[in-house]
Coordinates of C-alpha atoms (C1' of nucleotides) in Angstrom, one line a residue:
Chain A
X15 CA 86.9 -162.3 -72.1
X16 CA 85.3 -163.5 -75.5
X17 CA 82.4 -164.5 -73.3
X18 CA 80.4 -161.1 -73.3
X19 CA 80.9 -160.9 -76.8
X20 CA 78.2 -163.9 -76.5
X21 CA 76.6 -162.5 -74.1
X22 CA 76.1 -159.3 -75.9
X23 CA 74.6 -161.2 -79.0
X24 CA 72.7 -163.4 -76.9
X25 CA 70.5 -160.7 -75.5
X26 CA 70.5 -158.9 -78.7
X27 CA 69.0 -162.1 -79.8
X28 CA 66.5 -162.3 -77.7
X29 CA 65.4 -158.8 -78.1
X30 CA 66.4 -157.3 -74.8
X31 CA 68.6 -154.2 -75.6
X32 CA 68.7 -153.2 -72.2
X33 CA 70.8 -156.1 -71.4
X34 CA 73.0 -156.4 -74.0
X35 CA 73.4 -152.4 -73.6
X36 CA 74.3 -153.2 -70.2
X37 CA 76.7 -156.2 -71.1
X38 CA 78.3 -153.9 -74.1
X39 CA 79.5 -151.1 -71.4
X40 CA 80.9 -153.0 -69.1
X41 CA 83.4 -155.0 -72.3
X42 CA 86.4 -153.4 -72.3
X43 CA 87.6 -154.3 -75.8
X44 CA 84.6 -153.4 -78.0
X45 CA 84.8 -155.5 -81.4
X46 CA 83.0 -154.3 -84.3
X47 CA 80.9 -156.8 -83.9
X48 CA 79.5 -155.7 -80.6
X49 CA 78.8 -152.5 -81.7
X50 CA 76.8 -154.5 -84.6
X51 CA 74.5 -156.8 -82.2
X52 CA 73.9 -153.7 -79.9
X53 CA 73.1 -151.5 -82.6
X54 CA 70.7 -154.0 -84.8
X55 CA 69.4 -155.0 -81.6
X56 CA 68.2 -151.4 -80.7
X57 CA 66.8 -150.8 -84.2
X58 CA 64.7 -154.4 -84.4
X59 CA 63.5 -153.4 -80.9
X60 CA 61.5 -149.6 -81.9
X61 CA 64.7 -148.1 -80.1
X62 CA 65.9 -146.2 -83.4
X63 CA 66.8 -143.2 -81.3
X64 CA 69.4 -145.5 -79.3
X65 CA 70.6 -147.0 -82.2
X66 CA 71.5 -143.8 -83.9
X67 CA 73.2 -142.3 -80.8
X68 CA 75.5 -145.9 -80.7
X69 CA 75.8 -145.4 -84.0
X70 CA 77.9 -142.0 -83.4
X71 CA 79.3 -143.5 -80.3
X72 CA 80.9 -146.2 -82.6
X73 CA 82.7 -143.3 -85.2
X74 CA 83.6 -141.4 -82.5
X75 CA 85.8 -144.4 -81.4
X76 CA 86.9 -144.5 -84.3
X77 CA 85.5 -148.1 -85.2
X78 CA 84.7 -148.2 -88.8
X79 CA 81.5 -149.3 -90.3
X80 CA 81.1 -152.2 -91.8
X81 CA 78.7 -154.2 -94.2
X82 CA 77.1 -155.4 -90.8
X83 CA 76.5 -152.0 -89.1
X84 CA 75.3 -150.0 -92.2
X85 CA 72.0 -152.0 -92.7
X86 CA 70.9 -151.4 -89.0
X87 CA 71.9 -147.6 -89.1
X88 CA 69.8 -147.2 -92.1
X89 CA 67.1 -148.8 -90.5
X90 CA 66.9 -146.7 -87.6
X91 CA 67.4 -143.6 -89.8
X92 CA 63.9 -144.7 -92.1
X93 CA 62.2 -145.4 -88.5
X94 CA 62.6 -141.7 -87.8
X95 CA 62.5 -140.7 -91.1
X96 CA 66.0 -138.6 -90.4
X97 CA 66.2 -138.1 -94.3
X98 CA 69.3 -136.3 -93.9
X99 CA 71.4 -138.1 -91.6
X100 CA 70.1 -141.0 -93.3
X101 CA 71.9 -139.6 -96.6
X102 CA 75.2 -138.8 -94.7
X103 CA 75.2 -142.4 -93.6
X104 CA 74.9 -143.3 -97.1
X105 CA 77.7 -140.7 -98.4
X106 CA 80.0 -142.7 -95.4
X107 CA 78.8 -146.2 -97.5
X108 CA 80.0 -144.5 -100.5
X109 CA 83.3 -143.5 -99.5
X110 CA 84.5 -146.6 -97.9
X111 CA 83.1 -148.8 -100.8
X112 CA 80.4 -150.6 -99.3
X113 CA 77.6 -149.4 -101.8
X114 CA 78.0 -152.4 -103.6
X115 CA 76.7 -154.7 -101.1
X116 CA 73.6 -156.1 -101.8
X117 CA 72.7 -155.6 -97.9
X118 CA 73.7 -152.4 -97.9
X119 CA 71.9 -151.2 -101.1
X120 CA 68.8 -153.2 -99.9
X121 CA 68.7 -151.0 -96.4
X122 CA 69.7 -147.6 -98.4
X123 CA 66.7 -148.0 -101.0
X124 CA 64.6 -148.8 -97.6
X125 CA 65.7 -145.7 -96.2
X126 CA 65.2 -143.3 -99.3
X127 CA 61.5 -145.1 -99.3
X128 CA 60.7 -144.9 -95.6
X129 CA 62.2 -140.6 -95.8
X130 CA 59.9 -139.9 -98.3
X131 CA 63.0 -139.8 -101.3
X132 CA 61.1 -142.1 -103.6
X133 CA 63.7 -140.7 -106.6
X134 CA 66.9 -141.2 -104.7
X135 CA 65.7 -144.7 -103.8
X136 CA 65.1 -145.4 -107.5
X137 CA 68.6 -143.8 -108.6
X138 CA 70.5 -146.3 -105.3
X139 CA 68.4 -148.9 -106.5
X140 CA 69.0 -149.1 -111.0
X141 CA 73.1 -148.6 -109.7
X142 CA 73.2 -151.4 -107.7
X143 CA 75.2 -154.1 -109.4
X144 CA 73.5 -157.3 -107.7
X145 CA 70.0 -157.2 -106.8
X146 CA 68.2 -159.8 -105.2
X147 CA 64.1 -160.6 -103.8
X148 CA 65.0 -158.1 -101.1
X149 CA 65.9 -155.0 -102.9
X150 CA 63.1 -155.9 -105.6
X151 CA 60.6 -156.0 -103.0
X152 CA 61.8 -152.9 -100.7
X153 CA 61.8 -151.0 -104.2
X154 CA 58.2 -151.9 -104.7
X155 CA 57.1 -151.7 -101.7
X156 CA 58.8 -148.6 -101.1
X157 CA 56.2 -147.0 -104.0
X158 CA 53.1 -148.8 -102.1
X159 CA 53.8 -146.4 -99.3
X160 CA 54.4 -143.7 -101.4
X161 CA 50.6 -144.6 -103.2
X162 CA 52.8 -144.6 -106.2
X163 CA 51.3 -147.8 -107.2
X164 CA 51.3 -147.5 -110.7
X165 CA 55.2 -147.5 -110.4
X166 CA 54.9 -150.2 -108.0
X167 CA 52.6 -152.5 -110.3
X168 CA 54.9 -152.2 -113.1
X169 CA 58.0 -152.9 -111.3
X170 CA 56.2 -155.9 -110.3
X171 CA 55.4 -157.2 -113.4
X172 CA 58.6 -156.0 -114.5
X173 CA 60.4 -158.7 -111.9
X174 CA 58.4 -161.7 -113.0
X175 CA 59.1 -160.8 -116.7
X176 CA 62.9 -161.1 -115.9
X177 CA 62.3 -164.2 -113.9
X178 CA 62.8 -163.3 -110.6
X179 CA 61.7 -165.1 -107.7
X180 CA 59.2 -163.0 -106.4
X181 CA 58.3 -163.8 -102.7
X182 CA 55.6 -163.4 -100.1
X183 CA 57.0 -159.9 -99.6
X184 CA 56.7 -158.7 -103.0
X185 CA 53.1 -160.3 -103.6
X186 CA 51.5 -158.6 -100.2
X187 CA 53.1 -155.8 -101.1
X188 CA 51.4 -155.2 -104.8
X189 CA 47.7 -157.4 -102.9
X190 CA 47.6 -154.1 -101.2
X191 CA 47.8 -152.0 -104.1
X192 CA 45.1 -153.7 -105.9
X193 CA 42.9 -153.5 -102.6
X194 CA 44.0 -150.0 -102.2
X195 CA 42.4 -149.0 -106.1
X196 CA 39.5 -151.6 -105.7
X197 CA 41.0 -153.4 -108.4
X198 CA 39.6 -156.5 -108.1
X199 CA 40.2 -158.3 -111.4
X200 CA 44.3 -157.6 -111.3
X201 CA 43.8 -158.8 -107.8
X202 CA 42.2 -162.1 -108.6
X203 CA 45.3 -162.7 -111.0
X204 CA 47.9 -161.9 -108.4
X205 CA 46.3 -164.4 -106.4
X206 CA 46.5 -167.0 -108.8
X207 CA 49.7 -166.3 -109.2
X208 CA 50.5 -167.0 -105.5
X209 CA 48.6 -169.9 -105.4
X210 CA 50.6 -170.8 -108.3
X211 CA 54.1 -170.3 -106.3
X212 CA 52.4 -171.5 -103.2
X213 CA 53.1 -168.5 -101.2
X214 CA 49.1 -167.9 -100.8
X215 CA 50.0 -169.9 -97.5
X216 CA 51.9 -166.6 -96.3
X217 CA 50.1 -164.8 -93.3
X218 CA 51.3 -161.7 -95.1
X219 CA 50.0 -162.3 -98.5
X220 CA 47.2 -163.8 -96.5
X221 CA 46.0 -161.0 -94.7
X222 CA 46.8 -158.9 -97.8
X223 CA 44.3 -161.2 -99.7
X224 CA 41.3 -160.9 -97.3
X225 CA 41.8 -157.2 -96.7
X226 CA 41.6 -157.0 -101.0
X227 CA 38.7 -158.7 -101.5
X228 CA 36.7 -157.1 -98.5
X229 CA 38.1 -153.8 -99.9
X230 CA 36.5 -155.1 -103.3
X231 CA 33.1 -156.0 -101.9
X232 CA 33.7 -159.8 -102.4
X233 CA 33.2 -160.6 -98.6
X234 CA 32.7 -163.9 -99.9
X235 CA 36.8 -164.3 -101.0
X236 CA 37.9 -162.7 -97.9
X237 CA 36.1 -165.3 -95.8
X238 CA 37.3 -168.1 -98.1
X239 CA 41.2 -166.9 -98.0
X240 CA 40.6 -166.9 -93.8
X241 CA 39.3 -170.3 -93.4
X242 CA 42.2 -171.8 -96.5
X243 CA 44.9 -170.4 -93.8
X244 CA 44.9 -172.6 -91.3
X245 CA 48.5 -170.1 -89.5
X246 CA 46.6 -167.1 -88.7
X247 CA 49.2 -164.6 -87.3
X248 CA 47.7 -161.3 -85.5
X249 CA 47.1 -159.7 -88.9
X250 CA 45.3 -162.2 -90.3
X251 CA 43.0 -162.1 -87.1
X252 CA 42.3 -158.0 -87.8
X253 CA 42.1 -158.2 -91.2
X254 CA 39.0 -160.3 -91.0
X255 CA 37.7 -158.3 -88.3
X256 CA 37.9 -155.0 -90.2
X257 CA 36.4 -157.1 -93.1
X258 CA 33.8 -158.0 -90.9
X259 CA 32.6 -154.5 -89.5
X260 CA 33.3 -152.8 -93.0
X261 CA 30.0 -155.5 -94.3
X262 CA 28.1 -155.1 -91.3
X263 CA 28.5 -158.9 -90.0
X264 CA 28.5 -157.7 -86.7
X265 CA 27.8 -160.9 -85.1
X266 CA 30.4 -162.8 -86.9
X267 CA 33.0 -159.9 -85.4
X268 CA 31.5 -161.0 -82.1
X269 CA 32.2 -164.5 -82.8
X270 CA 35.9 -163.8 -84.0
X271 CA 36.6 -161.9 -81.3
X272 CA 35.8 -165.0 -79.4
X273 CA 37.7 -167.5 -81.1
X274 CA 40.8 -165.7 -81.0
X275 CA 40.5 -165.3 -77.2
X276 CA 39.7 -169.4 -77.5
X277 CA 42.8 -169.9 -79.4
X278 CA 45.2 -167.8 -77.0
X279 CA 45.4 -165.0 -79.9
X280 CA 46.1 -161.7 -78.0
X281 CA 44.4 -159.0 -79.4
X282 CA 46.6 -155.3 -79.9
X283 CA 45.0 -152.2 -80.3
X284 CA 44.4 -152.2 -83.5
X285 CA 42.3 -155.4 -83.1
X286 CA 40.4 -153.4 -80.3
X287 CA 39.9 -150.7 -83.4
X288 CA 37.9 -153.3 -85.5
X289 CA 35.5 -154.5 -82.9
X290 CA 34.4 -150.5 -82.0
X291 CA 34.3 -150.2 -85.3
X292 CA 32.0 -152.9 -85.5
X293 CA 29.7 -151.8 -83.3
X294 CA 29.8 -148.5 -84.4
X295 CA 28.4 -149.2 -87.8
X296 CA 25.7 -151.6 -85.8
X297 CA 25.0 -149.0 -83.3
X298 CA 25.3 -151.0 -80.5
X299 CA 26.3 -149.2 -77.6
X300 CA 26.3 -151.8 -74.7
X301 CA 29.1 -154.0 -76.9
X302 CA 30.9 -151.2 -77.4
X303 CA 31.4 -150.1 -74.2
X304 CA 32.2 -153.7 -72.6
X305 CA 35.3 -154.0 -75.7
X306 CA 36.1 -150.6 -74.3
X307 CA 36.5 -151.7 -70.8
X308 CA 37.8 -155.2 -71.8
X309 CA 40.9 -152.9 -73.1
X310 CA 42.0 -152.4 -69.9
X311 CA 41.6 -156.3 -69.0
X312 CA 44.6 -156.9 -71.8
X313 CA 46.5 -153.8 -70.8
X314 CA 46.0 -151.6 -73.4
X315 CA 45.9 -148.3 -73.8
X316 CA 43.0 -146.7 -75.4
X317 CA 44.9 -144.1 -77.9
X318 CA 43.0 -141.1 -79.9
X319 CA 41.6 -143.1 -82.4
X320 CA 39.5 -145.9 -79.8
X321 CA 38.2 -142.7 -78.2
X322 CA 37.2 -140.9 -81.3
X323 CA 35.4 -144.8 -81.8
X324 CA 33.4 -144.4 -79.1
X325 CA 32.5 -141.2 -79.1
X326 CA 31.1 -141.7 -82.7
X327 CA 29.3 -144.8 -82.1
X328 CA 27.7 -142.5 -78.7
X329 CA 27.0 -139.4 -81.2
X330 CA 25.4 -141.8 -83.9
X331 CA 23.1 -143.2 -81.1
X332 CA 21.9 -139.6 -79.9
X333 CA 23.8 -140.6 -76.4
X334 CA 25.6 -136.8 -76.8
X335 CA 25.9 -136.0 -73.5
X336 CA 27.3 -139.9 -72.5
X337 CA 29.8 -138.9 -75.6
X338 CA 31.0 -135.6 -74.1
X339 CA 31.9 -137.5 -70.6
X340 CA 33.8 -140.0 -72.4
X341 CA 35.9 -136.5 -73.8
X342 CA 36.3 -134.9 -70.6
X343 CA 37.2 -138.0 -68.8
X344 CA 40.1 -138.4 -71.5
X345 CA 43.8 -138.5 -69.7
X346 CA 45.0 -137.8 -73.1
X347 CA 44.4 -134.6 -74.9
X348 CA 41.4 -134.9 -77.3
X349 CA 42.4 -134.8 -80.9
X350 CA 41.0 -133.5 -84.1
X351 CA 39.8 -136.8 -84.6
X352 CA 37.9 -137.3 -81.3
X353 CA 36.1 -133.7 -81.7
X354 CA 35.3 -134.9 -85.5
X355 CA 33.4 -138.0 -84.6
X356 CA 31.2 -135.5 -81.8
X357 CA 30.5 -133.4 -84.6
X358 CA 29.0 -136.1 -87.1
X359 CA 26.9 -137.0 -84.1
X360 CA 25.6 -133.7 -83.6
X361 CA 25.1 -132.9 -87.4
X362 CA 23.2 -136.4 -87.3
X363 CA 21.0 -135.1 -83.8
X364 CA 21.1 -131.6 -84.8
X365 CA 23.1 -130.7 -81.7
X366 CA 23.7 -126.9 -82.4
X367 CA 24.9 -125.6 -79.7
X368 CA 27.4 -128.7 -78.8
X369 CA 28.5 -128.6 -82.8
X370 CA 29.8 -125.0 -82.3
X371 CA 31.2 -126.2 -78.7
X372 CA 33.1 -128.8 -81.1
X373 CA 34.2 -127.0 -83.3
X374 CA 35.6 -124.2 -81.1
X375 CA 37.8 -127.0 -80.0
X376 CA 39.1 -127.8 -83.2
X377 CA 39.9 -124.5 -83.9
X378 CA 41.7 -124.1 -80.7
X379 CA 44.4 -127.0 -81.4
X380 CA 45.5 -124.6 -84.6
X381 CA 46.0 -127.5 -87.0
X382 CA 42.5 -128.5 -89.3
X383 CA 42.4 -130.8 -92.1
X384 CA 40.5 -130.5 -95.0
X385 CA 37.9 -132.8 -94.1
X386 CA 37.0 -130.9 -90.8
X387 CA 36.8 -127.2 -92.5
X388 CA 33.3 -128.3 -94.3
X389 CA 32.5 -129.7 -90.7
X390 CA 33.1 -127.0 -88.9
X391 CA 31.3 -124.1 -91.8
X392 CA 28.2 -126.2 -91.5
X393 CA 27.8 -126.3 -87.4
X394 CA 29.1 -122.5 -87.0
X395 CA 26.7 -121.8 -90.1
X396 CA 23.7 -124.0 -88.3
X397 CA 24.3 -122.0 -85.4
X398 CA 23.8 -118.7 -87.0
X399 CA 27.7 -117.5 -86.4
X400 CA 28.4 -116.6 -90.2
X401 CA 31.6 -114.6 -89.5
X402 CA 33.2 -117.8 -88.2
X403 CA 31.4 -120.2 -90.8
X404 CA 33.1 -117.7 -93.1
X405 CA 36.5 -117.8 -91.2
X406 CA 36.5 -121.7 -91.6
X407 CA 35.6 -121.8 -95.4
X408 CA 38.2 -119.2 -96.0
X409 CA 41.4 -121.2 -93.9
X410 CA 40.0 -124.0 -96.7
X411 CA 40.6 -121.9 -99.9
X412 CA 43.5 -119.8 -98.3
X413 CA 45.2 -123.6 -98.1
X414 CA 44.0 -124.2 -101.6
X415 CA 41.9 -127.3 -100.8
X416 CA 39.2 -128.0 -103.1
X417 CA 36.0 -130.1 -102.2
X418 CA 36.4 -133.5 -103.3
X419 CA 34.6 -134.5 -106.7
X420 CA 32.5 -137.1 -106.0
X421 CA 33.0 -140.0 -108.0
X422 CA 31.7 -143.5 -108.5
X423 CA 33.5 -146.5 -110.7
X424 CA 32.4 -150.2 -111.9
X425 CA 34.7 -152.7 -112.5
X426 CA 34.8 -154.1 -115.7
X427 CA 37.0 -157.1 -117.3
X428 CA 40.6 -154.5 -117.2
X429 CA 38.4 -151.5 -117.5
X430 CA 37.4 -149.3 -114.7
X431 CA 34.1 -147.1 -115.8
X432 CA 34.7 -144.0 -113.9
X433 CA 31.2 -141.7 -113.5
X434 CA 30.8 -137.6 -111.9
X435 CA 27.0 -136.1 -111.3
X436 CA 25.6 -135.7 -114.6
X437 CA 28.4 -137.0 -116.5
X438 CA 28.2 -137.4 -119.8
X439 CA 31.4 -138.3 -120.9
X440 CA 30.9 -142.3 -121.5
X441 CA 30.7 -143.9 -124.6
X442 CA 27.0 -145.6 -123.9
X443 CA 26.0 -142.1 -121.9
X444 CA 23.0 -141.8 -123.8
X445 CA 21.7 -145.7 -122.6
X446 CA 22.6 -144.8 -119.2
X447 CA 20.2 -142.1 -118.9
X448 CA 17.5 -143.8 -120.9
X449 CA 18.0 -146.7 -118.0
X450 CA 18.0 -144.9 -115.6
X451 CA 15.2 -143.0 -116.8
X452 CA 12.6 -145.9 -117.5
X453 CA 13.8 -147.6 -113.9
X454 CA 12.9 -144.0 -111.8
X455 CA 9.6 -144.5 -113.8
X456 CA 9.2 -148.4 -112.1
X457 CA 10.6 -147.3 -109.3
X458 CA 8.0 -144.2 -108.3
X459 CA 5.1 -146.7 -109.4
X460 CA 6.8 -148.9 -106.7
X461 CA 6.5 -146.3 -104.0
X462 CA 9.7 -144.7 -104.5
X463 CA 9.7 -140.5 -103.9
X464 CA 12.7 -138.5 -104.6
X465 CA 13.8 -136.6 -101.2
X466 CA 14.4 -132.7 -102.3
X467 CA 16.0 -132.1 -98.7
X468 CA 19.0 -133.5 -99.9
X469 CA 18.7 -130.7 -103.2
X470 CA 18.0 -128.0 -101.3
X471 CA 20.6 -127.9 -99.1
X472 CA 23.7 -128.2 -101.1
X473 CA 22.9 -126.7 -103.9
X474 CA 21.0 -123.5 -105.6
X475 CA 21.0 -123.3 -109.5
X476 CA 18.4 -125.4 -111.7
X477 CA 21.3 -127.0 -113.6
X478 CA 23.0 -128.9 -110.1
X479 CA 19.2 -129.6 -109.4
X480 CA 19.6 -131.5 -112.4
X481 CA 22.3 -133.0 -111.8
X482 CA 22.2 -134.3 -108.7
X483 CA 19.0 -136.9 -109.6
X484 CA 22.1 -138.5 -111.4
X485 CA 24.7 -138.5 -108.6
X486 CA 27.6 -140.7 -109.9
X487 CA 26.4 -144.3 -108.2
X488 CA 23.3 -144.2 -109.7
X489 CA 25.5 -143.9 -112.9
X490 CA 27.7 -146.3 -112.3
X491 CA 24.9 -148.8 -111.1
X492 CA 22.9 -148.1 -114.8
X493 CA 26.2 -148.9 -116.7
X494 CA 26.4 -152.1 -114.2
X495 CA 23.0 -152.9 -115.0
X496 CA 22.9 -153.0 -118.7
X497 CA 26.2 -154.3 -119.7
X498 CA 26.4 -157.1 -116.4
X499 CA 25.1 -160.6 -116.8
X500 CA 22.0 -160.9 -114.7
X501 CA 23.3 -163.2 -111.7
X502 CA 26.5 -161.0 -111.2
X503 CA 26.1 -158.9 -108.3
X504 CA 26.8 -154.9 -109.5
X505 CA 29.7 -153.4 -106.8
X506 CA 30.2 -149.7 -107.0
X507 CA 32.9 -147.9 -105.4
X508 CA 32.2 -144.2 -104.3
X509 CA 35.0 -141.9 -102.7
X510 CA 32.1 -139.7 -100.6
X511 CA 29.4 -140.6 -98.6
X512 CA 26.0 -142.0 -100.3
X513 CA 23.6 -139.8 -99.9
X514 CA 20.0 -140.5 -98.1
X515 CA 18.3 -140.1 -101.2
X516 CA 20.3 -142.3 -103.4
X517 CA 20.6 -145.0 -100.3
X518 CA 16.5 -144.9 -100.7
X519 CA 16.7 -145.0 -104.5
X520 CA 19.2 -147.7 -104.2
X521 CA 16.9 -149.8 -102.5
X522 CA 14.1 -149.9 -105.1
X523 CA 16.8 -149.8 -107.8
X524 CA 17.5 -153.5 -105.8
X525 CA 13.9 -154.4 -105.6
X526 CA 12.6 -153.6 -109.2
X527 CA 15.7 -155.1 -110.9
X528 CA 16.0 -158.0 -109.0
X529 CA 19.7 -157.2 -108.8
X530 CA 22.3 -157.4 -105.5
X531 CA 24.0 -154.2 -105.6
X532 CA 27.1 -153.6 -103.6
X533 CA 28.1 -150.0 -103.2
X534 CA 31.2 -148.8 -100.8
X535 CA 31.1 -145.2 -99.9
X536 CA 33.7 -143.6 -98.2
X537 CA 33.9 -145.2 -94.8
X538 CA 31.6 -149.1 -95.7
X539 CA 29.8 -151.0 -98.0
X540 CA 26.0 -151.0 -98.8
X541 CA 24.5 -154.2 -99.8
X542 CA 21.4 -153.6 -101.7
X543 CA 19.1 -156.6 -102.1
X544 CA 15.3 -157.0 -102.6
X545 CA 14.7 -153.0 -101.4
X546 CA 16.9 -153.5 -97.9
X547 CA 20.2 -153.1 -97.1
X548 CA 22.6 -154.6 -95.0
X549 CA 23.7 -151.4 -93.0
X550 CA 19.6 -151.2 -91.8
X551 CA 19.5 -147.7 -92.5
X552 CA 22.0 -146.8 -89.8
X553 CA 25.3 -145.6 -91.7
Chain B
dC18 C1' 84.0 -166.9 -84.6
dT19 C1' 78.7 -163.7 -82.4
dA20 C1' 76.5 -159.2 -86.2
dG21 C1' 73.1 -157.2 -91.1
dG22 C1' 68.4 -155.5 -95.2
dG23 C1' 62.0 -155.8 -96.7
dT24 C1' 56.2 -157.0 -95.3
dT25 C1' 50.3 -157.9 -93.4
dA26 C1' 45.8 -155.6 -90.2
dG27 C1' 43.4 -149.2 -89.3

DNA sequence: CTAGGGTTAG
């Protein structure tokens, strides 16, 4: 009889919930334990759904829960993010005195984090009378997801000041913060830390690391962390990749791609993500489509986000028409996303009609981002229809989004320098503009001519006209250039797009300062040396 | 005695 009660667990163990589901009905006696592997086995298997319903199953035969059963119901209740079920199944841990188990507490701070109840995940966590590496790192981890990751730094520090043993879980967790924020000098620290505990050898912490220092502009570290890791898991794999398209080394992308298919790595979809990505920001259309169609070779299915890919990289190539086909040939209903990247590639080919086309679909699926509003003002504007261009700008204020401030920041020692257009605000302001002012000077005798286009069409007032010859990165580049040793390449960080005119000023700023100047806008990095840079122009 | 909690890559 006790053999299905084996049987149970083994298929639990082997992750096939189907059988032990199928095992678990036909067992007459049903020990708690059963109703443990079925349940964890449904929740570790992206069956939370199941889980739950076994989970109300199991009460309804009256089975108690136990310190076993609790962990995997909370699980399943964070998957869904079921906050309030997820709380009742923490009131049930209450009552019958399991609260104190370090398991238990571990999976409740987990679920509080995953529902969105940051607070209540705090308050669960500071009463639980034994902690441990776990509940340490879901509690900072749990504030990374949140982007609370000021919270999240300081709990951090505050676990290696009482001595705990912080693991590869806690260290990948606060990597990504710092690659989140750019910061690349707390990163550096964290890293010697790990190497330090010798959990830099972590896939996680690995793939954490590259994705920082690409994120940082240091393409360099993320190259040197890759090749140190001689385990490269799945993530590891993407996390170069993405490193790889975000700098424009397209051909090294290429070359990944290949290795892992040498090495028996099986790419997933978000591999497949990277190299359209990849070709996107090289413009190379051919590649792009034969990834596309190699999808199908490893049985994946292209989602939203693969289609909005390649109907970018078609839009940014002029190929509009090629772009649409790939739309209507969709099986899945085109997203915001999809209709997004075929209206940057008719802005780019001054597409009217087709923008408007667009952006009547958005419109159509009822729900619009922030983004998309300025989007869709400017094609239905283009196109001469005012009343709509009107209609979209006023959905934008009517939800209280504001246009995002542009804003630039340098990296320096702890400090970050943090520049608006025409700011004013920072302590050597005045030697900013006077830099910036006697480089323009070398700069037009080296050919350079400011393009008004760029003016004109934002703004109208003398003032903005002003300021927009000192758009933030060209603030944050002058602060870079006079307080930066020579040989240390300047990397700005931008939250918007880089203009064409400052991508062109850029460039001389490169050539007559004899400086390498790394600037990430919004979406990849620019490396500026000797008056080129690395994205060719195409961006 | 067979069962339990957290993570990386976009």
């Amino acid at each position: 009889m006790l053999i299905s009660h084996y049987l149970i667990n083994f298929y639990s163990k082997t992750q096939l919930p189907l059988d032990s589901q199928r095992v678990f009905e036909e067992t007459q006696v049903k020990s708690s334990t059963s109703w443990s592997s079925v349940i964890s086995c449904f929740a570790q298997n992206e069956l939370p759904c199941f889980a739950i319903e076994f989970f109300r199953r199991m009460l309804g035969f009256g089975v108690r829960p136990d310190d076993h059963i609790f962990p995997s119901a909370m699980k399943a209740s964070g998957m869904l993010s079921w906050r309030e079920f997820g709380r009742s199944v923490h009131c049930l841990a209450l009552k019958t005195g399991f609260d104190g188990d370090v398991f238990v507490g571990s999976s409740v701070v987990d679920m509080y984090a995953k529902c969105g109840e940051i607070r209540d995940a705090r308050t669960v966590f500071d009463r639980m009378p034994v902690r441990n590496v776990v509940s340490w790192g879901g509690m900072i981890c749990g504030y990374t997801q949140l982007g609370e990751d000021e919270e999240a730094l300081r709990l951090f520090k505050q676990a290696l000041w009482e001595g705990l043993d912080v693991n590869d879980f806690a260290f990948s967790s606060v990597i990504r913060v710092c690659g989140n924020s750019t910061l690349l000098e707390l990163g550096k620290q964290i890293h010697g830390l790990c190497l330090k505990t010798s959990y830099d050898s972590s896939s996680f912490v690995g793939s954490s690391l590259v994705s920082l220092y690409s994120k940082c502009g240091v393409i360099e570290g993320a190259y040197q962390v890759f090749e140190e890791i001689p385990e490269r898991n799945l993530g590891m794999w993407n996390a170069m990749l993405i490193a790889c398209a975000q700098h424009a080394h397209i051909e090294k992308a290429f070359d990944l791609f290949k290795q892992m298919e040498s090495v028996c790595m099986k790419p997933n979809f978000i591999t497949f993500l990277c190299v359209l990505y990849a070709c996107s920001h090289g413009g190379l259309v051919e590649e792009g489509k034969h990834y596309f169609e190699l999808m199908k070779v490893y049985g994946i299915e292209p989602g939203d986000q693969h289609y909005a890919s390649m109907v970018d990289l078609l839009g940014r190539a002029g190929r509009l028409q090629d772009a649409v086909s790939i739309i209507n040939g969709m099986p899945i209903k085109p997203t915001e996303s999809v209709w997004g990247a075929l209206l940057t590639g008719c802005r780019i080919h001054k597409d009217t009609e087709l923008a408007v086309y667009a952006a009547d679909r958005v419109f159509e699926l009822g729900q619009v981002s922030s983004g998309m509003h300025v989007l869709l003002a400017n094609a239905y504007a283009a196109a001469g229809r005012y009343e709509d261009a009107a209609k979209a700008r006023k959905m934008l204020r009517d939800r209280g989004v504001k246009k995002e401030t542009g804003l630039s920041w340098v990296e320096q020692g702890n400090c970050v320098h943090t520049f608006a257009a025409g700011d004013r605000r920072h302590p050597i302001s005045g030697e900013i503009y006077q830099k910036l002012k006697e480089l323009g000077e070398e700069m037009e005798r080296a050919g350079y001519v400011a393009d008004t286009s760029f003016v004109l069409r934002e703004v109208g007032s003398d003032e903005k006209n002003q300021a927009i010859r000192y758009h933030s990165e060209r603030l944050a580049i002058a602060f870079g250039l006079i307080t930066f040793p020579p040989e240390r390449p300047i990397r700005v960080m931008k939250n918007l797009r880089v203009c064409g005119d400052c991508h062109t000023a850029i460039k001389f700023m490169s050539k007559c300062s004899g400086r390498v100047i790394i600037v990430r806008d919004n979406n990849r990095f620019h490396r500026f040396e000797d008056g080129k840079c690395s994205c060719g122009d195409y961006w």
